[in-house]
C-alpha positions in Angstrom: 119.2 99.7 54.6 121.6 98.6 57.3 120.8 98.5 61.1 122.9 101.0 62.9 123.4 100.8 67.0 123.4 97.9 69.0 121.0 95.1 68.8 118.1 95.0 71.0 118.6 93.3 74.3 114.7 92.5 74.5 113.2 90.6 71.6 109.6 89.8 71.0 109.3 86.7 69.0 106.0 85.7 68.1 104.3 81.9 67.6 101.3 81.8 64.9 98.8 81.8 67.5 99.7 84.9 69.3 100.2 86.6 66.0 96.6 85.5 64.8 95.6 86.5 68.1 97.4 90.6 67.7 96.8 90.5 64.2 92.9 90.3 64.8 93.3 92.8 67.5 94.7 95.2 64.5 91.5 94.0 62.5 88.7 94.7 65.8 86.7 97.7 65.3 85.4 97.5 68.7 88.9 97.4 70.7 90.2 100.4 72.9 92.8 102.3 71.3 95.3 101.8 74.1 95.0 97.5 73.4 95.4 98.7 69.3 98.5 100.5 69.7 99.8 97.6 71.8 99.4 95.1 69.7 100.6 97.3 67.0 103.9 97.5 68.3 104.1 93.7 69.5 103.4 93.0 65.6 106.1 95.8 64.5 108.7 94.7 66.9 107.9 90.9 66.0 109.0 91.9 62.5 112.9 92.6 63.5 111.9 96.9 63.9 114.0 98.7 66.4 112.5 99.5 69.9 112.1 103.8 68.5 111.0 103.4 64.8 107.9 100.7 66.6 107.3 103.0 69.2 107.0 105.7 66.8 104.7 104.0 64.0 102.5 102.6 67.2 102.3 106.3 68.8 104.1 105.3 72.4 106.8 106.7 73.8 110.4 105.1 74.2 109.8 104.9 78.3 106.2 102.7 77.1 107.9 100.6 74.7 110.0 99.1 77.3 107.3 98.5 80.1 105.0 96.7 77.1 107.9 94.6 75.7 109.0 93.7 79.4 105.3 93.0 80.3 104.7 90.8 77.5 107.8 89.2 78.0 106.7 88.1 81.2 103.1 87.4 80.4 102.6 87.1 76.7 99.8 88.3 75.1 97.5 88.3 77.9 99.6 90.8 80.0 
């Protein structure tokens, strides 16, 4: 299916660590729901998804999806 809109100014790109890292987050049965949806959408964005359709499959809203991309920009998976 082809991409419609502009491209996404902020980008999350991921290295293997950090992924391992979310990816057992996703895997945690012992994590607080607010940590699992954001590492839900770090994953989702990670994979080329637009900013809406990973807000949307994560459960946050479009105004959270930029604070968390922003904030992980700035302080990768620990922030």
């Amino acid at each position: 299916m082809a991409r419609r809109g502009r491209r996404p100014s902020l980008v999350i790109e991921l290295d293997a660590n950090d992924r391992e890292l979310l990816e057992r987050c996703l895997r945690s049965t012992i994590i607080p729901a607010g940590k699992f949806r954001r590492a839900r959408l770090i994953l989702l964005l990670s994979e080329g998804r637009s900013h809406t359709e990973s807000g949307r499959m994560a459960g946050i809203s479009r105004r959270h999806v930029y604070k968390w991309i922003k904030r992980f920009i700035e302080r990768g998976v620990a922030g």
